[in-house]
Coordinates of C-alpha atoms in Angstrom, one line a residue:
Chain A
M1 CA 1.9 -9.1 -40.4
S2 CA -1.7 -9.9 -41.1
Q3 CA -3.8 -11.6 -38.4
V4 CA -2.7 -15.2 -38.1
P5 CA -5.5 -17.7 -37.2
S6 CA -3.3 -19.8 -35.0
A7 CA -1.8 -16.9 -33.1
V8 CA -2.3 -16.9 -29.3
L9 CA -2.6 -13.1 -29.3
S10 CA -2.9 -10.8 -32.2
C11 CA -4.0 -7.3 -33.2
H12 CA -5.3 -6.0 -36.4
N13 CA -5.1 -2.3 -37.4
L14 CA -5.1 -1.4 -33.8
G15 CA -5.3 2.2 -32.9
K16 CA -5.8 4.3 -29.8
S17 CA -6.6 8.0 -29.4
F18 CA -7.3 10.0 -26.3
G19 CA -9.4 13.2 -26.1
R20 CA -12.0 14.5 -28.5
D21 CA -12.2 16.7 -31.6
R22 CA -9.4 19.3 -31.7
R23 CA -7.7 17.9 -28.6
R24 CA -7.7 14.4 -30.0
D25 CA -4.3 12.8 -29.5
T26 CA -3.6 9.7 -31.5
V27 CA -1.1 7.6 -29.6
L28 CA -1.2 4.4 -31.7
A29 CA -2.3 3.8 -35.3
D30 CA -2.5 0.7 -37.6
I31 CA -0.6 -1.7 -35.4
N32 CA -0.6 -5.3 -36.7
L33 CA 1.2 -8.0 -34.8
S34 CA 0.8 -11.5 -33.6
L35 CA 2.2 -13.7 -30.9
Q36 CA 2.6 -17.4 -31.6
Q37 CA 3.0 -20.2 -29.0
G38 CA 6.6 -20.1 -27.7
D39 CA 7.3 -16.6 -29.0
F40 CA 9.3 -14.0 -27.2
V41 CA 8.6 -10.6 -28.9
T42 CA 10.1 -7.4 -27.7
I43 CA 8.6 -4.0 -28.6
L44 CA 11.1 -1.2 -28.7
G45 CA 10.3 2.5 -28.7
Q46 CA 11.0 5.8 -27.1
S47 CA 9.6 6.7 -23.7
G48 CA 6.1 8.2 -24.1
G49 CA 5.8 6.7 -27.5
G50 CA 2.7 4.5 -26.7
K51 CA 4.4 1.2 -26.0
S52 CA 2.7 0.7 -22.7
T53 CA -0.6 1.7 -24.2
L54 CA -0.1 -1.0 -26.8
L55 CA 0.6 -3.5 -24.1
K56 CA -2.5 -2.4 -22.2
L57 CA -4.6 -2.8 -25.3
M58 CA -3.2 -6.2 -26.0
G59 CA -4.0 -7.3 -22.4
G60 CA -7.6 -6.0 -22.5
F61 CA -6.8 -3.2 -19.9
L62 CA -7.8 -0.5 -22.4
A63 CA -10.4 -0.6 -25.1
P64 CA -9.1 0.2 -28.6
S65 CA -10.3 3.3 -30.6
S66 CA -9.9 1.4 -33.8
G67 CA -9.0 -2.1 -34.9
S68 CA -9.3 -5.2 -32.8
V69 CA -7.4 -7.6 -30.5
S70 CA -7.9 -11.3 -30.8
F71 CA -7.0 -13.9 -28.2
H72 CA -7.0 -17.5 -29.5
G73 CA -8.8 -16.3 -32.6
Q74 CA -11.7 -14.7 -30.5
P75 CA -12.1 -11.0 -29.9
L76 CA -10.6 -9.9 -26.6
K77 CA -13.4 -8.4 -24.4
G78 CA -11.4 -7.2 -21.4
I79 CA -9.1 -8.3 -18.7
T80 CA -8.6 -12.1 -18.5
P81 CA -6.4 -14.2 -16.1
K82 CA -5.2 -16.0 -19.2
I83 CA -3.2 -12.9 -20.2
G84 CA -0.7 -12.2 -17.4
M85 CA 0.8 -8.8 -16.8
V86 CA 3.9 -7.6 -15.1
F87 CA 4.1 -3.9 -14.5
Q88 CA 7.0 -1.4 -14.6
E89 CA 6.6 -0.7 -11.0
H90 CA 6.2 -3.8 -8.9
S91 CA 2.6 -4.2 -7.7
L92 CA 3.2 -6.5 -4.8
Y93 CA 0.8 -6.4 -1.8
P94 CA 2.9 -4.9 1.1
W95 CA 1.0 -6.8 3.8
M96 CA 1.6 -10.2 2.2
T97 CA 4.8 -12.3 2.4
V98 CA 6.6 -13.5 -0.8
E99 CA 4.7 -16.8 -0.5
Q100 CA 1.3 -15.1 0.0
N101 CA 2.0 -12.7 -2.9
I102 CA 2.9 -15.6 -5.3
G103 CA -0.2 -17.6 -4.2
F104 CA -2.5 -14.6 -4.3
G105 CA -3.9 -15.4 -7.8
F106 CA -5.4 -18.6 -6.5
K107 CA -6.6 -17.1 -3.2
V108 CA -8.3 -14.1 -4.8
R109 CA -10.2 -16.6 -7.1
G110 CA -11.4 -18.4 -4.0
E111 CA -9.4 -21.6 -4.4
L112 CA -8.5 -23.6 -1.3
P113 CA -4.9 -23.4 -0.1
Q114 CA -4.3 -27.2 -0.4
S115 CA -5.2 -27.1 -4.1
Y116 CA -2.4 -24.7 -5.0
R117 CA 0.2 -25.0 -2.2
N118 CA 2.5 -27.3 -4.2
R119 CA 2.4 -25.1 -7.3
V120 CA 3.4 -22.1 -5.2
Q121 CA 6.1 -24.0 -3.6
N122 CA 7.5 -25.2 -7.0
M123 CA 7.4 -21.6 -8.3
I124 CA 9.2 -20.2 -5.3
E125 CA 12.0 -22.8 -5.9
Q126 CA 12.0 -22.0 -9.6
V127 CA 12.6 -18.3 -9.0
E128 CA 15.1 -19.1 -6.3
L129 CA 13.3 -17.2 -3.5
D130 CA 13.2 -20.1 -1.1
D131 CA 15.1 -18.2 1.6
A132 CA 12.8 -15.2 1.3
R133 CA 9.4 -16.9 1.3
K134 CA 8.4 -15.4 4.7
R135 CA 9.7 -11.9 3.9
Y136 CA 7.6 -8.9 3.2
P137 CA 8.1 -6.8 0.0
H138 CA 9.8 -4.0 2.0
Q139 CA 12.4 -6.5 3.1
L140 CA 13.3 -7.4 -0.5
S141 CA 15.7 -5.9 -3.1
G142 CA 14.3 -4.4 -6.3
G143 CA 15.3 -7.5 -8.3
M144 CA 13.7 -9.9 -5.8
K145 CA 10.4 -7.9 -6.0
Q146 CA 10.3 -8.2 -9.7
R147 CA 11.0 -11.9 -9.5
V148 CA 8.1 -12.2 -7.1
A149 CA 5.9 -10.2 -9.5
I150 CA 6.9 -12.5 -12.5
A151 CA 6.4 -15.6 -10.4
R152 CA 3.0 -14.5 -9.3
S153 CA 1.9 -14.0 -12.9
L154 CA 3.4 -17.3 -14.1
V155 CA 2.2 -19.5 -11.3
V156 CA -1.4 -19.2 -12.5
K157 CA -0.2 -20.5 -15.9
P158 CA -1.3 -17.7 -18.3
D159 CA -1.4 -18.4 -22.0
V160 CA 0.6 -15.2 -22.6
L161 CA 2.7 -13.0 -20.4
L162 CA 2.9 -9.2 -21.0
L163 CA 5.8 -7.3 -19.4
D164 CA 5.8 -3.5 -19.2
E165 CA 9.4 -2.4 -18.9
P166 CA 9.8 -4.7 -15.9
F167 CA 13.5 -3.9 -15.3
S168 CA 13.7 -0.2 -16.1
A169 CA 13.9 0.8 -12.5
L170 CA 16.8 -1.5 -11.7
D171 CA 20.6 -0.8 -12.0
V172 CA 22.6 -2.4 -14.8
Q173 CA 23.9 -5.3 -12.9
L174 CA 20.6 -6.3 -11.5
R175 CA 18.9 -5.8 -14.8
R176 CA 21.3 -8.2 -16.5
Q177 CA 20.7 -10.8 -13.8
L178 CA 17.0 -10.6 -14.3
Q179 CA 17.2 -10.6 -18.1
A180 CA 19.0 -14.0 -17.8
F181 CA 16.4 -15.1 -15.3
L182 CA 13.6 -14.2 -17.6
L183 CA 15.1 -16.0 -20.6
A184 CA 15.6 -19.1 -18.4
I185 CA 12.0 -18.9 -17.3
W186 CA 10.8 -18.5 -20.8
R187 CA 12.8 -21.5 -22.1
E188 CA 11.5 -23.6 -19.2
T189 CA 7.8 -22.7 -19.5
S190 CA 7.6 -21.8 -23.2
T191 CA 5.0 -19.2 -22.2
P192 CA 4.7 -16.6 -25.1
M193 CA 6.0 -13.3 -23.9
L194 CA 5.6 -9.8 -25.1
L195 CA 7.9 -7.3 -23.5
V196 CA 8.1 -3.5 -24.1
T197 CA 11.2 -1.6 -23.4
H198 CA 13.0 1.6 -24.4
N199 CA 16.4 -0.2 -23.8
V200 CA 17.8 -1.3 -27.2
E201 CA 20.2 -3.8 -25.7
E202 CA 17.5 -5.4 -23.7
A203 CA 15.2 -5.6 -26.7
I204 CA 17.8 -7.4 -28.8
L205 CA 19.0 -9.7 -26.0
L206 CA 15.6 -11.0 -24.9
G207 CA 13.4 -11.2 -28.0
Q208 CA 13.3 -13.7 -30.7
R209 CA 11.6 -11.0 -32.8
L210 CA 12.0 -7.3 -32.3
I211 CA 9.4 -4.7 -33.3
V212 CA 10.2 -1.0 -33.3
V213 CA 7.3 1.4 -32.7
G214 CA 7.8 4.9 -34.0
D215 CA 6.8 8.1 -32.2
R216 CA 3.4 9.9 -32.3
P217 CA 1.4 8.3 -33.7
G218 CA 3.0 5.0 -32.7
Q219 CA 3.3 2.8 -35.7
I220 CA 5.5 -0.2 -36.4
I221 CA 8.5 1.1 -38.4
A222 CA 10.8 -1.9 -38.3
E223 CA 10.7 -5.6 -37.5
V224 CA 13.9 -7.7 -37.0
S225 CA 14.4 -11.3 -36.2
T226 CA 16.7 -11.6 -33.3
A227 CA 16.4 -15.4 -32.8
A228 CA 20.0 -16.2 -33.9
A229 CA 22.6 -17.1 -31.3
E230 CA 24.7 -14.1 -32.0
F231 CA 22.1 -11.9 -30.5
R232 CA 22.4 -13.6 -27.1
G233 CA 25.8 -12.1 -26.6
R234 CA 25.9 -8.4 -26.0
Y235 CA 29.5 -8.0 -27.2
H236 CA 29.1 -10.0 -30.5
P237 CA 29.8 -7.7 -33.5
K238 CA 26.4 -8.5 -35.0
F239 CA 24.7 -7.6 -31.8
L240 CA 26.6 -4.3 -31.6
K241 CA 25.8 -3.4 -35.2
L242 CA 22.1 -4.0 -34.8
Q243 CA 22.2 -2.1 -31.5
R244 CA 23.7 0.9 -33.3
H245 CA 21.3 0.6 -36.1
L246 CA 18.3 0.5 -33.8
E247 CA 19.5 3.4 -31.8
S248 CA 19.6 5.6 -34.9
V249 CA 16.2 4.2 -36.0
L250 CA 14.8 5.4 -32.7
E251 CA 16.6 8.7 -32.9
Y252 CA 15.3 9.5 -36.4
N253 CA 12.0 7.7 -36.1
S254 CA 12.7 5.9 -39.5
A255 CA 13.7 2.4 -40.5
T256 CA 16.3 3.7 -42.9
A257 CA 17.7 6.2 -40.3
D258 CA 21.2 4.7 -40.0
L259 CA 21.8 4.9 -43.7
E260 CA 21.3 8.6 -43.4
Y261 CA 23.3 8.8 -40.2
H262 CA 26.3 6.5 -41.0
P263 CA 26.0 5.8 -44.7
E264 CA 29.5 4.5 -45.5
E265 CA 29.7 2.4 -42.3
T266 CA 26.3 0.8 -42.1
A267 CA 25.7 0.1 -45.8
S268 CA 28.6 -2.3 -45.9
A269 CA 27.7 -3.7 -42.5
W270 CA 24.2 -4.6 -43.5
Q271 CA 25.2 -6.1 -46.8
N272 CA 27.1 -8.8 -45.0
Chain B
M1 CA 20.5 -15.5 23.3
S2 CA 19.9 -12.6 25.7
A3 CA 18.3 -9.3 24.5
V4 CA 21.7 -7.6 24.9
G5 CA 23.4 -10.4 23.0
F6 CA 20.8 -10.3 20.2
A7 CA 21.2 -6.5 20.0
M8 CA 25.0 -6.9 19.6
F9 CA 24.6 -9.1 16.6
N10 CA 21.8 -7.2 15.0
P11 CA 22.7 -3.6 14.1
K12 CA 19.1 -2.7 13.1
F13 CA 17.7 -4.0 16.4
D14 CA 20.6 -2.3 18.2
Q15 CA 19.6 1.0 16.7
S16 CA 15.9 0.8 17.4
W17 CA 16.7 -0.5 20.9
K18 CA 18.9 2.5 21.5
R19 CA 16.3 4.9 20.2
S20 CA 13.6 3.4 22.5
V21 CA 15.9 3.6 25.5
L22 CA 16.8 7.2 24.6
S23 CA 13.1 8.2 24.1
V24 CA 12.0 6.6 27.4
T25 CA 14.9 8.1 29.3
C26 CA 14.3 11.6 27.9
G27 CA 10.5 11.3 28.7
L28 CA 11.3 10.2 32.3
I29 CA 13.8 13.1 32.8
S30 CA 11.3 15.7 31.6
C31 CA 8.6 14.2 33.9
I32 CA 11.0 14.3 36.9
V33 CA 11.9 17.9 36.1
L34 CA 8.2 18.8 35.9
I35 CA 7.5 17.2 39.3
L36 CA 10.6 18.9 40.9
L37 CA 9.4 22.2 39.5
W38 CA 5.9 21.6 40.9
E39 CA 7.4 20.6 44.3
W40 CA 9.6 23.8 44.3
M41 CA 6.7 26.0 43.5
G42 CA 4.5 24.5 46.1
S43 CA 7.1 24.4 48.9
S44 CA 6.6 28.1 49.8
P45 CA 3.5 28.4 52.1
E46 CA 3.1 32.1 51.1
N47 CA 2.6 31.1 47.5
P48 CA -1.2 31.3 46.7
V49 CA -0.8 28.6 44.1
T50 CA 0.0 26.1 46.9
Q51 CA -3.6 26.3 48.0
V52 CA -5.0 25.0 44.7
L53 CA -2.0 23.0 43.6
P54 CA -0.5 21.1 46.5
P55 CA 3.0 19.8 45.9
P56 CA 3.6 16.1 45.4
S57 CA 5.0 15.7 49.0
R58 CA 1.6 16.7 50.3
F59 CA -0.6 15.4 47.6
L60 CA 0.7 11.8 47.3
P61 CA 0.5 10.8 51.0
V62 CA -3.1 11.9 51.1
L63 CA -3.9 9.7 48.2
F64 CA -2.3 6.6 49.6
E65 CA -4.1 7.2 52.9
S66 CA -7.5 7.4 51.1
D67 CA -7.0 4.0 49.4
F68 CA -7.8 5.7 46.1
K69 CA -11.6 5.8 47.1
I70 CA -13.7 8.7 45.9
G71 CA -17.1 9.6 47.3
L72 CA -18.9 8.8 50.5
G73 CA -20.3 5.5 51.8
S74 CA -22.2 3.3 49.3
Q75 CA -21.7 6.0 46.6
S76 CA -17.9 5.7 46.8
A77 CA -15.9 4.1 44.0
S78 CA -12.3 3.4 43.5
I79 CA -10.2 5.4 41.0
Y80 CA -9.6 2.1 39.2
Q81 CA -13.3 1.7 38.6
S82 CA -13.5 5.3 37.3
I83 CA -10.6 4.6 34.9
F84 CA -12.3 1.4 33.7
V85 CA -15.6 3.0 33.1
T86 CA -14.1 5.9 31.1
L87 CA -11.9 3.6 29.1
L88 CA -14.7 1.3 28.4
R89 CA -16.8 4.2 27.0
V90 CA -14.1 5.6 24.9
L91 CA -12.9 2.2 23.5
T92 CA -16.5 1.0 22.8
G93 CA -17.3 4.2 20.9
M94 CA -14.1 4.2 19.0
T95 CA -14.3 0.5 18.0
L96 CA -17.9 1.0 16.8
A97 CA -16.9 4.1 14.9
F98 CA -13.8 2.4 13.3
V99 CA -15.7 -0.7 12.1
G100 CA -18.7 1.3 11.1
S101 CA -16.8 4.0 9.2
V102 CA -14.7 1.4 7.2
L103 CA -17.9 -0.5 6.2
C104 CA -19.7 2.8 5.3
G105 CA -16.8 4.2 3.5
M106 CA -16.5 1.0 1.4
L107 CA -20.3 1.0 0.7
I108 CA -20.2 4.7 -0.3
S109 CA -17.3 4.0 -2.7
L110 CA -19.3 1.3 -4.5
S111 CA -21.3 3.9 -6.3
K112 CA -20.4 7.3 -7.6
W113 CA -23.9 8.5 -6.9
S114 CA -23.8 7.6 -3.3
E115 CA -20.5 9.5 -3.0
L116 CA -22.1 12.5 -4.6
F117 CA -25.1 12.4 -2.3
I118 CA -23.7 11.2 1.0
L119 CA -20.3 12.8 1.2
P120 CA -21.6 16.4 1.5
I121 CA -23.8 15.4 4.4
L122 CA -20.8 13.7 6.1
G123 CA -18.7 16.8 5.4
L124 CA -21.4 18.9 7.1
I125 CA -21.6 16.8 10.3
A126 CA -17.8 15.9 10.6
P127 CA -16.7 19.4 11.9
I128 CA -19.2 19.4 14.8
A129 CA -17.1 19.1 17.9
P130 CA -18.0 15.9 19.9
I131 CA -18.7 18.0 23.0
A132 CA -21.6 19.7 21.1
W133 CA -23.5 16.4 21.0
V134 CA -23.5 16.1 24.9
P135 CA -26.8 18.0 25.5
L136 CA -28.6 16.1 22.8
A137 CA -27.2 12.7 23.9
L138 CA -28.3 13.4 27.5
V139 CA -31.8 14.2 26.4
V140 CA -32.1 11.2 24.1
F141 CA -30.2 8.5 26.1
G142 CA -30.4 10.0 29.6
I143 CA -27.6 9.5 32.1
S144 CA -26.1 6.2 30.9
N145 CA -23.1 4.6 29.3
L146 CA -24.9 4.9 25.9
T147 CA -24.6 8.7 26.1
A148 CA -20.9 8.6 26.3
V149 CA -20.5 5.9 23.7
F150 CA -22.8 7.9 21.4
I151 CA -20.7 11.1 21.9
V152 CA -17.4 9.3 21.1
F153 CA -19.0 7.6 18.0
M154 CA -20.3 10.9 16.7
G155 CA -17.0 12.6 17.2
V156 CA -15.0 10.0 15.2
F157 CA -17.3 8.2 12.8
F158 CA -17.9 10.9 10.2
T159 CA -14.2 12.0 9.9
L160 CA -13.2 8.3 9.6
T161 CA -15.8 7.6 6.9
I162 CA -14.6 10.5 4.8
A163 CA -11.0 9.3 5.4
T164 CA -12.0 5.7 4.2
V165 CA -13.5 7.1 1.0
A166 CA -10.3 9.1 0.4
E167 CA -8.1 6.2 1.2
I168 CA -9.9 4.0 -1.3
K169 CA -9.4 6.6 -4.0
R170 CA -5.7 6.7 -3.1
I171 CA -5.1 2.9 -3.7
P172 CA -2.6 2.5 -6.6
D173 CA -4.3 1.3 -9.8
N174 CA -1.7 -1.5 -10.2
L175 CA -2.8 -3.2 -7.0
L176 CA -6.4 -3.4 -8.2
I177 CA -5.6 -4.2 -11.8
T178 CA -3.3 -7.0 -10.7
A179 CA -6.0 -8.5 -8.6
K180 CA -8.5 -8.4 -11.4
N181 CA -5.9 -9.6 -13.9
L182 CA -5.3 -12.7 -11.7
G183 CA -9.0 -13.5 -11.9
G184 CA -10.1 -12.0 -8.6
Q185 CA -13.8 -12.2 -7.7
E186 CA -15.2 -8.7 -6.9
F187 CA -16.0 -9.5 -3.3
N188 CA -12.5 -11.0 -2.8
V189 CA -10.9 -7.9 -4.3
W190 CA -12.7 -5.8 -1.8
R191 CA -11.8 -8.1 1.1
M192 CA -8.2 -8.9 0.2
V193 CA -7.0 -5.8 -1.5
I194 CA -9.2 -2.7 -0.8
L195 CA -9.8 -3.4 2.9
P196 CA -6.1 -4.0 3.8
S197 CA -5.1 -1.0 1.7
V198 CA -7.3 1.4 3.7
L199 CA -6.9 0.0 7.2
P200 CA -3.5 1.6 8.1
G201 CA -4.5 5.1 7.0
V202 CA -7.9 4.9 8.8
F203 CA -6.4 3.5 11.9
T204 CA -3.8 6.3 12.0
L205 CA -6.6 8.8 11.9
L206 CA -8.5 6.9 14.6
R207 CA -5.4 7.3 16.8
L208 CA -5.3 11.0 16.1
N209 CA -9.0 11.3 16.9
F210 CA -8.6 9.5 20.1
I211 CA -7.7 12.7 22.0
A212 CA -10.9 14.4 20.8
A213 CA -13.0 11.3 21.8
W214 CA -11.2 11.2 25.2
M215 CA -11.9 14.9 25.9
A216 CA -15.5 14.5 24.8
V217 CA -16.2 11.6 27.2
L218 CA -14.5 13.6 30.0
A219 CA -16.7 16.6 29.3
A220 CA -19.8 14.4 29.3
E221 CA -18.7 12.9 32.6
M222 CA -18.2 16.3 34.1
T223 CA -21.5 17.7 32.9
G224 CA -24.0 14.9 33.1
L225 CA -22.7 11.4 33.9
R226 CA -22.1 10.5 37.6
D227 CA -19.1 8.3 37.2
G228 CA -15.8 8.1 35.4
L229 CA -12.7 10.2 35.5
G230 CA -14.5 13.4 34.6
A231 CA -16.8 12.9 37.5
V232 CA -13.8 12.4 39.8
V233 CA -12.6 16.0 39.0
M234 CA -16.1 17.4 39.5
T235 CA -16.4 15.6 42.8
G236 CA -13.1 17.2 43.9
R237 CA -14.5 20.6 42.8
N238 CA -17.8 20.1 44.7
L239 CA -15.9 19.0 47.9
F240 CA -13.3 21.8 47.5
N241 CA -10.7 19.0 47.6
S242 CA -7.8 20.1 45.5
N243 CA -6.0 16.8 46.1
L244 CA -8.9 15.0 44.4
I245 CA -8.9 17.5 41.5
L246 CA -5.2 16.9 41.0
L247 CA -5.6 13.1 41.2
G248 CA -8.3 13.3 38.5
I249 CA -6.1 15.5 36.3
C250 CA -3.0 13.3 36.7
V251 CA -4.9 10.0 36.1
I252 CA -6.6 11.5 33.0
G253 CA -3.2 12.5 31.6
I254 CA -1.5 9.2 32.4
T255 CA -4.4 7.0 31.1
G256 CA -4.7 9.1 28.0
F257 CA -1.0 8.7 27.3
A258 CA -1.1 5.0 28.0
V259 CA -4.1 4.4 25.6
D260 CA -2.3 6.5 22.9
R261 CA 0.8 4.2 23.3
L262 CA -1.4 1.2 23.2
L263 CA -3.0 2.3 19.9
L264 CA 0.5 3.0 18.5
L265 CA 1.5 -0.5 19.5
I266 CA -1.6 -1.9 17.7
Q267 CA -0.8 0.2 14.7
K268 CA 2.8 -1.1 14.6
K269 CA 1.8 -4.7 15.2
F270 CA -1.3 -5.0 12.9
F271 CA -1.4 -2.1 10.5
W272 CA 2.3 -1.4 9.8
W273 CA 2.3 -1.3 6.0
Q274 CA 1.9 1.6 3.6
V275 CA 0.4 1.3 0.1

């Protein structure tokens, strides 16, 4: 997992601590990962384990305590519109309609409406919010709000999209609909995506590559390729086996956790 | 589709429509009960209160006969003029205070140092009751509209400026980070995110401060200025005319209530969101 020159976004020995001296709390340590063009990487970890901090570091929202973040091979110096971000809690502007929220990125940069009107229109159609274009956020469901937030980030064509547990506040049914929606958007746009979640099923289902971040200090304890077609069906035996394995990895904070937990069962499963 | 027809097919509208009708009906009933009580109290000639508080049956015909004119000869003015003058003073002062406080609050929030130096001064001046500025304003501006506008402004401006600074601090980080993440220019972030985020909260406080501003202007009109609704009540006192005093009191109450409803309407129409 060393720094790859052609990576769109990468980090090298990244670490983050809060506080000073005795009260120093190391949240992340020695994180190395890279995101290539067309990648969909999911980061799995327990709540409070530093996943969101990792995402904020990768997006330039926080400065690292050690190590570095590179964007297109250059050191990342702060927030850039080229790295889009979708937050856990929607951050839509309540006084703007769906259409205005989606076009906000252009407006706040001072671009003229005629220069971006068509792009906003196309994005509204792409996220299937045509009927809701004149509605305000309080008139939308939780799923619609997140679709608007994703559309707003994508319409300005970022080079990378970071997603911080975007579906965690939604019920199971809606979450599944939006997972399918996000996959479809990713296939259509090929925008590299980095999504953090504490939901094992979501991490396997969405990512082409899955990285498990352990607890305090957060370090990468496992990396799994989930690009195979079997991992797109949540009832496939391979999917379920990996899900169980990752659940025990998270529980015991160790990559070999399930061998300790279900030795006779998992040893044979992973030999196949 | 008629309003009733629309209400039938729209449950939400139906509910809010019912709530409005209920609130207006209850308000009207309580006003009628108050008037009837007043009439009943004043109907007994032996009651000493009748001398200072004539019942509606005696008070209203006198008003209609007088053509709602107050004062004598060329000095007389209609009650409508008095309402207009008082309203103009209050609304001018409040508008200036609202715009000024939002701009000042935003400027103060630009720098931590200005917050540290300026906020304590504002905190010191804000608790001064608007009425306390009346003598000073009369000395500085004399008997003029400027005096009343100044009193309203001083009564509202400092509280609203402190509120603007507090509202700016209360804006969720996500809203600001998103704007910057989308490439927002600093000025545009202030104009398109920070300003709309603080306006509803500051306007709500303006509405709450209206009563204080209203009372301050009336006090100024009673003590120094020669026209306006406050002056109507004082003219009634000087002429020992209890009908005129009552007219002034009723108009002050009704106008104040109407302006409060108007501000509520503006709030619902233009500043309805919450961040």
